[in-house]
Amino acid sequence: MSMIKVGIIGSTGYTGKKLVELLLNHPFVEITYLSSQRYKNTFYSSIYPEFRKKLNLKCEALSLDKVCEKSDIIFLCVPHTTSMEITPHLLKKNKKVIDLSADYRIKNPRIYKKFYKVMHKDLGNLKKSVYGLPEFFKEEIKEADLVSNPGCYSTVVLLSILPLIMEDVIKESVFIDAKSGASGAGRKLQEGLLYCEVNENVKCYSPFVHRHIPEMEEVIYRLTKKTVKLNFVPHILPLSSGIMVDIYIRLKKFLTSRDLKKIYSVYSSQPFVRICEDLPSLKNVVGTNFCDIGMRILKEEKILLVVGVIDNLIKGAGGQAIQNMNIISGLSQTEGLM
Ligand SMILES: NC(=O)c1ccc[n+]([C@@H]2O[C@H](COP(=O)([O-])OP(=O)(O)OC[C@H]3O[C@@H](n4cnc5c(N)ncnc54)[C@H](OP(=O)(O)O)[C@@H]3O)[C@@H](O)[C@H]2O)c1
């Protein structure tokens, strides 16, 4: 197979850097273009010395013509609103685009405006974009020109609860206590992410209004035609990477562990979802593309606790983006990721 030429726009941020690291180990990929405004004309290995003798490429100020000339598949690792400015040009040149931002995740432009505070500027491509959660949208991803990589929290929450929603066993709304390492907010400077603010601390932010809530609720409806209210409360942890979600669910009926096993057997042929007997732990997934899911049931109350963990920069971003690239390219999903 010939090498896939890959360009990364926004290559110096946390997700861009993780993609570079993972793609350098991909047997069928050649990184051909890296963009950065801040570090234009600078060798990537001068910005990140860990890449010395591994990658001999300079970051360039973004040129849409050049990235199209040099790449077959382009990853967008830029903030939301920037992606929708860039994507139409890339698609016009028949490039495949995998967008890690939120711009093409929410299909309803009114909801997008409500949560992201701007009008969507690319409604045509928004309609055509495919949600890049391979465990549920693989067939659509195969044919897609534009894949919208899911949010990091959305990835782990959806993988953890979709099987239960599909079986219609959830009564009322669900409560989600979510915790993320600090890289989830990106590399840009923010006071709340300074070492002294994050270290030896855990804090709650955006309770019940986080931007991933409408994304998750919309995807749940698209897949199951069910409306499930998600009471989502995220926290920041004094860790670089990793997300853990504890999901509290009131069940319509009591479920045995055998019932749960059957419900979660939808993942038996999915390479990156592991259903665990023990409760999942961040250490088992950080640095990997796995999502581990475990559960415990409170029999008398018919309450189920589902715990899910991922690495936010891998299964929650760059790793899942590569999984999507593999599917688009007709490769095994696990290529370069195991
Ligand atoms: N961090 C996560 O865990 C995570 C997970 C899933 C999805 N995401 C999403 O992925 C995207 C990137 O996140 P990140 O954490 O990597 O952010 P980040 O660390 O802040 O990096 C952003 C990158 O985008 C570039 N950039 C910023 N404004 C730009 C513009 N107007 N034109 C071109 N490039 C621009 C920056 O370039 P310079 O080199 O010039 O600074 C930088 O390389 C975001 O949309 C984020 O929501 C993040």
CSV table of C-alpha atoms and ligand atoms in Angstrom, one decimal:
chain,number,residue,atom,x,y,z
A,1,MET,CA,0.0,0.0,0.0
A,2,SER,CA,1.3,3.5,-0.8
A,3,MET,CA,1.9,5.9,2.1
A,4,ILE,CA,-0.9,8.2,3.2
A,5,LYS,CA,0.2,11.8,3.1
A,6,VAL,CA,-1.0,13.6,6.2
A,7,GLY,CA,-1.2,17.3,7.0
A,8,ILE,CA,-1.9,18.6,10.5
A,9,ILE,CA,-3.3,22.1,10.9
A,10,GLY,CA,-2.7,23.4,14.5
A,11,SER,CA,0.1,20.9,15.0
A,12,THR,CA,1.7,22.5,18.0
A,13,GLY,CA,-1.2,22.2,20.4
A,14,TYR,CA,-1.8,19.2,22.7
A,15,THR,CA,-3.9,17.2,20.3
A,16,GLY,CA,-1.7,18.1,17.3
A,17,LYS,CA,1.4,17.0,19.2
A,18,LYS,CA,-0.3,13.7,20.2
A,19,LEU,CA,-1.2,13.1,16.6
A,20,VAL,CA,2.4,13.7,15.5
A,21,GLU,CA,3.6,11.3,18.1
A,22,LEU,CA,1.1,8.5,17.2
A,23,LEU,CA,1.4,9.0,13.4
A,24,LEU,CA,5.2,8.7,13.5
A,25,ASN,CA,4.5,5.0,14.6
A,26,HIS,CA,1.9,4.4,11.9
A,27,PRO,CA,3.3,2.1,9.2
A,28,PHE,CA,1.3,3.6,6.3
A,29,VAL,CA,1.6,7.4,7.1
A,30,GLU,CA,4.0,10.1,6.1
A,31,ILE,CA,3.6,13.4,7.8
A,32,THR,CA,4.0,16.0,5.0
A,33,TYR,CA,2.7,19.3,6.4
A,34,LEU,CA,2.5,20.9,9.8
A,35,SER,CA,1.0,24.3,10.4
A,36,SER,CA,1.6,26.8,13.2
A,37,GLN,CA,1.1,30.6,13.3
A,38,ARG,CA,3.2,31.0,16.4
A,39,TYR,CA,6.1,28.8,15.3
A,40,LYS,CA,6.1,29.3,11.5
A,41,ASN,CA,9.4,28.4,9.8
A,42,THR,CA,10.5,26.5,12.9
A,43,PHE,CA,11.6,22.8,13.0
A,44,TYR,CA,9.0,20.8,14.9
A,45,SER,CA,11.9,19.2,16.8
A,46,SER,CA,13.0,22.6,18.1
A,47,ILE,CA,9.6,23.3,19.5
A,48,TYR,CA,9.4,19.7,20.9
A,49,PRO,CA,12.9,18.3,21.3
A,50,GLU,CA,11.6,14.8,22.0
A,51,PHE,CA,11.1,14.6,18.2
A,52,ARG,CA,14.8,15.1,17.4
A,53,LYS,CA,16.0,12.5,14.9
A,54,LYS,CA,12.4,11.3,14.5
A,55,LEU,CA,10.9,14.1,12.4
A,56,ASN,CA,12.7,16.5,10.1
A,57,LEU,CA,9.9,18.9,9.2
A,58,LYS,CA,9.3,22.6,9.7
A,59,CYS,CA,6.0,24.2,10.8
A,60,GLU,CA,4.7,26.5,8.2
A,61,ALA,CA,2.3,29.4,8.4
A,62,LEU,CA,-1.0,28.0,7.2
A,63,SER,CA,-1.4,28.0,3.4
A,64,LEU,CA,-4.6,26.2,2.3
A,65,ASP,CA,-3.1,25.6,-1.2
A,66,LYS,CA,0.1,24.1,0.2
A,67,VAL,CA,-1.6,21.8,2.7
A,68,CYS,CA,-3.8,20.5,-0.1
A,69,GLU,CA,-0.9,20.1,-2.5
A,70,LYS,CA,1.1,18.1,0.1
A,71,SER,CA,-1.6,16.0,1.8
A,72,ASP,CA,-4.3,13.4,1.1
A,73,ILE,CA,-5.9,13.5,4.6
A,74,ILE,CA,-5.9,16.6,6.7
A,75,PHE,CA,-6.4,16.7,10.5
A,76,LEU,CA,-7.7,20.0,12.0
A,77,CYS,CA,-6.4,20.5,15.6
A,78,VAL,CA,-7.6,24.1,15.9
A,79,PRO,CA,-10.1,25.8,18.1
A,80,HIS,CA,-13.8,25.8,17.2
A,81,THR,CA,-14.8,28.5,14.7
A,82,THR,CA,-11.4,28.2,13.0
A,83,SER,CA,-12.3,24.8,11.6
A,84,MET,CA,-15.4,26.0,9.8
A,85,GLU,CA,-13.4,28.7,8.1
A,86,ILE,CA,-10.8,26.2,6.8
A,87,THR,CA,-12.9,23.1,6.0
A,88,PRO,CA,-14.8,24.3,2.9
A,89,HIS,CA,-11.6,25.1,1.0
A,90,LEU,CA,-10.1,21.7,1.8
A,91,LEU,CA,-13.2,19.8,0.8
A,92,LYS,CA,-13.4,21.8,-2.5
A,93,LYS,CA,-10.0,20.4,-3.3
A,94,ASN,CA,-11.3,16.8,-2.7
A,95,LYS,CA,-9.3,16.3,0.5
A,96,LYS,CA,-10.5,14.1,3.3
A,97,VAL,CA,-10.8,16.1,6.5
A,98,ILE,CA,-10.9,14.9,10.1
A,99,ASP,CA,-11.8,17.8,12.4
A,100,LEU,CA,-11.0,17.5,16.1
A,101,SER,CA,-12.9,20.7,17.0
A,102,ALA,CA,-16.5,21.0,17.8
A,103,ASP,CA,-17.6,22.8,14.6
A,104,TYR,CA,-19.2,19.9,12.8
A,105,ARG,CA,-20.4,17.8,15.8
A,106,ILE,CA,-23.8,19.4,16.5
A,107,LYS,CA,-26.1,19.1,13.6
A,108,ASN,CA,-28.6,21.7,14.8
A,109,PRO,CA,-27.1,25.2,14.1
A,110,ARG,CA,-29.4,26.8,16.7
A,111,ILE,CA,-28.0,24.6,19.4
A,112,TYR,CA,-24.4,25.2,18.1
A,113,LYS,CA,-25.0,29.0,18.4
A,114,LYS,CA,-26.5,28.7,21.9
A,115,PHE,CA,-23.5,26.8,23.2
A,116,TYR,CA,-20.6,28.2,21.1
A,117,LYS,CA,-22.0,31.8,20.8
A,118,VAL,CA,-21.4,32.2,17.1
A,119,MET,CA,-23.5,31.4,14.0
A,120,HIS,CA,-22.4,28.4,12.0
A,121,LYS,CA,-20.8,29.5,8.8
A,122,ASP,CA,-20.7,26.2,6.8
A,123,LEU,CA,-24.2,24.7,7.0
A,124,GLY,CA,-23.8,22.6,3.8
A,125,ASN,CA,-20.8,20.7,5.1
A,126,LEU,CA,-22.3,20.5,8.6
A,127,LYS,CA,-25.2,18.4,7.1
A,128,LYS,CA,-22.7,16.1,5.4
A,129,SER,CA,-20.3,15.6,8.2
A,130,VAL,CA,-20.1,12.2,9.9
A,131,TYR,CA,-19.7,11.8,13.7
A,132,GLY,CA,-16.5,10.0,14.2
A,133,LEU,CA,-17.4,7.5,16.9
A,134,PRO,CA,-16.3,4.3,15.1
A,135,GLU,CA,-18.0,1.9,17.5
A,136,PHE,CA,-21.4,3.3,16.2
A,137,PHE,CA,-20.8,5.1,12.9
A,138,LYS,CA,-18.2,2.9,11.1
A,139,GLU,CA,-20.2,2.4,7.9
A,140,GLU,CA,-20.8,6.2,7.5
A,141,ILE,CA,-17.2,7.0,8.3
A,142,LYS,CA,-16.0,4.7,5.5
A,143,GLU,CA,-17.6,6.9,2.9
A,144,ALA,CA,-17.1,10.3,4.6
A,145,ASP,CA,-15.2,13.2,3.3
A,146,LEU,CA,-15.5,15.1,6.6
A,147,VAL,CA,-15.4,13.3,9.9
A,148,SER,CA,-16.2,15.2,13.0
A,149,ASN,CA,-14.2,13.7,15.8
A,150,PRO,CA,-16.2,13.5,19.0
A,151,GLY,CA,-15.5,15.6,22.1
A,152,CYS,CA,-13.3,13.9,24.7
A,153,TYR,CA,-16.0,13.7,27.4
A,154,SER,CA,-18.6,12.8,24.8
A,155,THR,CA,-16.5,9.8,23.7
A,156,VAL,CA,-16.3,8.2,27.1
A,157,VAL,CA,-19.9,9.0,28.2
A,158,LEU,CA,-21.5,7.8,24.9
A,159,LEU,CA,-19.5,4.6,24.9
A,160,SER,CA,-20.4,4.0,28.6
A,161,ILE,CA,-24.2,4.5,28.3
A,162,LEU,CA,-25.3,3.9,24.7
A,163,PRO,CA,-25.8,0.2,25.1
A,164,LEU,CA,-28.1,0.8,28.0
A,165,ILE,CA,-30.1,3.4,26.1
A,166,MET,CA,-30.4,1.1,23.2
A,167,GLU,CA,-31.9,-1.6,25.5
A,168,ASP,CA,-34.3,1.0,26.9
A,169,VAL,CA,-33.4,0.1,30.6
A,170,ILE,CA,-32.8,3.7,31.8
A,171,LYS,CA,-35.5,5.4,33.9
A,172,GLU,CA,-35.5,9.2,33.9
A,173,SER,CA,-32.3,11.3,33.5
A,174,VAL,CA,-28.8,10.2,34.3
A,175,PHE,CA,-26.2,11.9,36.5
A,176,ILE,CA,-22.6,12.1,35.3
A,177,ASP,CA,-19.7,13.0,37.6
A,178,ALA,CA,-16.8,13.6,35.2
A,179,LYS,CA,-13.1,14.3,35.9
A,180,SER,CA,-10.4,15.3,33.4
A,181,GLY,CA,-6.7,16.0,33.4
A,182,ALA,CA,-5.6,19.6,32.6
A,183,SER,CA,-4.6,18.9,29.0
A,184,GLY,CA,-8.3,18.7,28.2
A,185,ALA,CA,-8.3,22.5,28.0
A,186,GLY,CA,-5.5,22.8,25.5
A,187,ARG,CA,-2.1,24.4,25.6
A,188,LYS,CA,-3.1,28.1,25.6
A,189,LEU,CA,-2.4,30.1,28.7
A,190,GLN,CA,-5.3,30.3,31.2
A,191,GLU,CA,-5.1,31.4,34.8
A,192,GLY,CA,-7.2,28.5,36.1
A,193,LEU,CA,-4.7,26.1,34.6
A,194,LEU,CA,-1.6,27.4,36.2
A,195,TYR,CA,0.3,24.8,38.2
A,196,CYS,CA,-0.6,26.3,41.5
A,197,GLU,CA,-4.2,26.3,40.7
A,198,VAL,CA,-4.4,22.7,39.4
A,199,ASN,CA,-1.8,21.0,41.6
A,200,GLU,CA,-3.1,19.3,44.8
A,201,ASN,CA,-6.6,20.4,43.8
A,202,VAL,CA,-9.8,19.2,42.3
A,203,LYS,CA,-12.4,21.7,41.1
A,204,CYS,CA,-15.8,21.6,39.5
A,205,TYR,CA,-16.5,23.7,36.4
A,206,SER,CA,-19.5,24.4,34.0
A,207,PRO,CA,-21.9,22.1,36.0
A,208,PHE,CA,-25.0,21.3,33.9
A,209,VAL,CA,-24.0,23.6,31.0
A,210,HIS,CA,-20.8,22.1,29.6
A,211,ARG,CA,-20.7,22.3,25.7
A,212,HIS,CA,-20.4,18.5,25.3
A,213,ILE,CA,-24.0,18.0,26.8
A,214,PRO,CA,-25.9,19.0,23.6
A,215,GLU,CA,-23.5,17.0,21.5
A,216,MET,CA,-24.1,13.9,23.5
A,217,GLU,CA,-27.8,14.3,23.8
A,218,GLU,CA,-28.1,14.9,20.0
A,219,VAL,CA,-26.0,11.8,19.2
A,220,ILE,CA,-28.1,9.7,21.6
A,221,TYR,CA,-31.3,10.9,19.8
A,222,ARG,CA,-29.8,10.3,16.4
A,223,LEU,CA,-28.9,6.7,17.2
A,224,THR,CA,-31.8,5.6,19.4
A,225,LYS,CA,-34.6,8.1,18.8
A,226,LYS,CA,-34.7,8.5,22.6
A,227,THR,CA,-34.4,11.7,24.6
A,228,VAL,CA,-32.2,11.2,27.7
A,229,LYS,CA,-31.4,14.2,29.9
A,230,LEU,CA,-27.7,14.2,30.9
A,231,ASN,CA,-26.9,16.0,34.2
A,232,PHE,CA,-23.3,16.4,33.5
A,233,VAL,CA,-20.8,17.9,36.1
A,234,PRO,CA,-17.1,18.0,35.0
A,235,HIS,CA,-14.1,18.5,37.3
A,236,ILE,CA,-10.5,19.2,36.6
A,237,LEU,CA,-7.9,16.9,38.1
A,238,PRO,CA,-4.2,17.5,39.0
A,239,LEU,CA,-3.1,15.2,36.2
A,240,SER,CA,-1.9,15.9,32.6
A,241,SER,CA,-4.2,13.4,30.8
A,242,GLY,CA,-7.1,11.0,31.4
A,243,ILE,CA,-10.8,11.2,31.9
A,244,MET,CA,-12.9,9.3,34.3
A,245,VAL,CA,-16.7,9.4,34.3
A,246,ASP,CA,-18.9,8.0,37.1
A,247,ILE,CA,-22.5,7.7,35.7
A,248,TYR,CA,-25.4,7.1,38.1
A,249,ILE,CA,-28.4,5.5,36.5
A,250,ARG,CA,-31.8,4.7,37.8
A,251,LEU,CA,-33.0,1.5,36.1
A,252,LYS,CA,-36.5,0.6,34.9
A,253,LYS,CA,-35.9,-2.9,36.3
A,254,PHE,CA,-33.3,-4.9,38.1
A,255,LEU,CA,-30.5,-6.2,35.9
A,256,THR,CA,-28.2,-9.1,36.8
A,257,SER,CA,-24.6,-9.1,35.9
A,258,ARG,CA,-25.5,-11.6,33.2
A,259,ASP,CA,-28.0,-9.1,31.7
A,260,LEU,CA,-25.3,-6.4,31.8
A,261,LYS,CA,-22.8,-8.6,30.1
A,262,LYS,CA,-25.3,-9.3,27.3
A,263,ILE,CA,-26.1,-5.6,26.9
A,264,TYR,CA,-22.4,-4.6,26.7
A,265,SER,CA,-21.6,-7.5,24.3
A,266,VAL,CA,-22.3,-5.0,21.5
A,267,TYR,CA,-18.6,-4.2,22.0
A,268,SER,CA,-17.3,-7.8,21.7
A,269,SER,CA,-15.8,-7.2,18.3
A,270,GLN,CA,-14.7,-3.6,18.9
A,271,PRO,CA,-11.0,-3.4,19.4
A,272,PHE,CA,-10.8,-0.4,21.7
A,273,VAL,CA,-13.6,-0.9,24.2
A,274,ARG,CA,-12.9,-3.2,27.1
A,275,ILE,CA,-15.6,-4.3,29.5
A,276,CYS,CA,-14.0,-4.9,32.9
A,277,GLU,CA,-14.9,-7.1,35.8
A,278,ASP,CA,-13.0,-4.7,38.1
A,279,LEU,CA,-13.8,-1.0,38.3
A,280,PRO,CA,-11.7,0.8,35.6
A,281,SER,CA,-8.7,2.8,36.5
A,282,LEU,CA,-7.1,5.7,34.6
A,283,LYS,CA,-3.6,4.1,34.7
A,284,ASN,CA,-4.8,1.3,32.5
A,285,VAL,CA,-5.8,3.6,29.6
A,286,VAL,CA,-3.6,6.7,29.7
A,287,GLY,CA,-1.2,6.4,26.8
A,288,THR,CA,-3.6,4.1,24.9
A,289,ASN,CA,-6.6,4.3,22.6
A,290,PHE,CA,-8.7,2.1,24.9
A,291,CYS,CA,-11.9,2.9,26.7
A,292,ASP,CA,-12.4,0.8,29.7
A,293,ILE,CA,-15.9,0.4,31.2
A,294,GLY,CA,-17.0,-1.3,34.4
A,295,MET,CA,-20.1,-1.3,36.5
A,296,ARG,CA,-21.7,-2.0,39.9
A,297,ILE,CA,-25.3,-2.4,40.7
A,298,LEU,CA,-27.2,-1.4,43.9
A,299,LYS,CA,-29.8,-4.2,43.9
A,300,GLU,CA,-32.4,-2.9,46.3
A,301,GLU,CA,-32.6,0.6,44.7
A,302,LYS,CA,-32.2,-0.5,41.1
A,303,ILE,CA,-29.3,1.9,40.7
A,304,LEU,CA,-26.5,1.2,38.3
A,305,LEU,CA,-23.1,2.9,38.5
A,306,VAL,CA,-21.1,2.8,35.2
A,307,VAL,CA,-17.5,3.9,35.3
A,308,GLY,CA,-15.7,4.8,32.0
A,309,VAL,CA,-12.1,5.9,31.5
A,310,ILE,CA,-10.1,7.1,28.5
A,311,ASP,CA,-7.0,9.1,27.6
A,312,ASN,CA,-8.5,12.5,26.5
A,313,LEU,CA,-5.7,13.1,24.0
A,314,ILE,CA,-5.8,9.6,22.5
A,315,LYS,CA,-9.3,7.9,22.5
A,316,GLY,CA,-10.7,11.4,23.2
A,317,ALA,CA,-8.8,13.1,20.3
A,318,GLY,CA,-5.8,12.0,18.3
A,319,GLY,CA,-6.1,8.2,18.6
A,320,GLN,CA,-9.7,8.2,17.7
A,321,ALA,CA,-8.9,10.6,14.8
A,322,ILE,CA,-6.4,8.0,13.5
A,323,GLN,CA,-9.0,5.2,14.0
A,324,ASN,CA,-11.2,7.2,11.7
A,325,MET,CA,-8.4,7.8,9.2
A,326,ASN,CA,-7.8,4.0,9.2
A,327,ILE,CA,-11.4,3.3,8.4
A,328,ILE,CA,-11.5,5.9,5.6
A,329,SER,CA,-8.4,4.4,4.2
A,330,GLY,CA,-9.6,0.8,4.3
A,331,LEU,CA,-7.0,-0.1,6.9
A,332,SER,CA,-7.6,-2.1,10.1
A,333,GLN,CA,-8.9,0.2,12.8
A,334,THR,CA,-6.0,-0.7,15.0
A,335,GLU,CA,-3.2,0.2,12.6
A,336,GLY,CA,-0.6,2.3,14.4
A,337,LEU,CA,-2.7,2.3,17.6
A,338,MET,CA,-1.9,-1.0,19.3
B,1,LIG,N1,-7.2,18.9,24.5
B,1,LIG,C1,-8.1,17.9,24.4
B,1,LIG,O1,-8.1,16.9,25.3
B,1,LIG,C2,-9.1,17.8,23.3
B,1,LIG,C3,-9.8,16.6,23.1
B,1,LIG,C4,-10.7,16.5,22.0
B,1,LIG,C5,-10.9,17.6,21.2
B,1,LIG,N2,-10.2,18.8,21.4
B,1,LIG,C6,-10.4,19.9,20.4
B,1,LIG,O2,-9.3,19.9,19.5
B,1,LIG,C7,-8.9,21.2,19.1
B,1,LIG,C8,-7.5,21.5,19.5
B,1,LIG,O3,-7.3,21.3,20.9
B,1,LIG,P1,-5.9,21.4,21.6
B,1,LIG,O4,-6.2,21.0,23.0
B,1,LIG,O5,-4.9,20.8,20.8
B,1,LIG,O6,-5.7,23.0,21.6
B,1,LIG,P2,-4.4,23.9,21.8
B,1,LIG,O7,-3.4,23.1,22.6
B,1,LIG,O8,-4.8,25.2,22.3
B,1,LIG,O9,-3.8,24.0,20.3
B,1,LIG,C9,-4.5,24.8,19.3
B,1,LIG,C10,-3.7,24.8,18.0
B,1,LIG,O10,-4.4,25.5,17.1
B,1,LIG,C11,-3.6,26.5,16.5
B,1,LIG,N3,-4.4,27.6,16.2
B,1,LIG,C12,-5.1,28.4,17.0
B,1,LIG,N4,-5.8,29.4,16.4
B,1,LIG,C13,-5.6,29.2,15.0
B,1,LIG,C14,-6.0,29.8,13.9
B,1,LIG,N5,-6.8,30.9,13.9
B,1,LIG,N6,-5.6,29.4,12.7
B,1,LIG,C15,-4.7,28.3,12.6
B,1,LIG,N7,-4.3,27.6,13.7
B,1,LIG,C16,-4.7,28.1,14.9
B,1,LIG,C17,-2.5,26.8,17.5
B,1,LIG,O11,-1.5,27.2,16.7
B,1,LIG,P3,-0.1,28.0,17.1
B,1,LIG,O12,0.9,27.0,16.9
B,1,LIG,O13,0.0,29.1,16.2
B,1,LIG,O14,-0.3,28.4,18.5
B,1,LIG,C18,-2.3,25.4,18.1
B,1,LIG,O15,-1.4,24.7,17.4
B,1,LIG,C19,-9.9,22.1,19.9
B,1,LIG,O16,-11.0,22.5,19.0
B,1,LIG,C20,-10.4,21.3,21.1
B,1,LIG,O17,-11.6,21.6,21.5
B,1,LIG,C21,-9.3,18.9,22.4
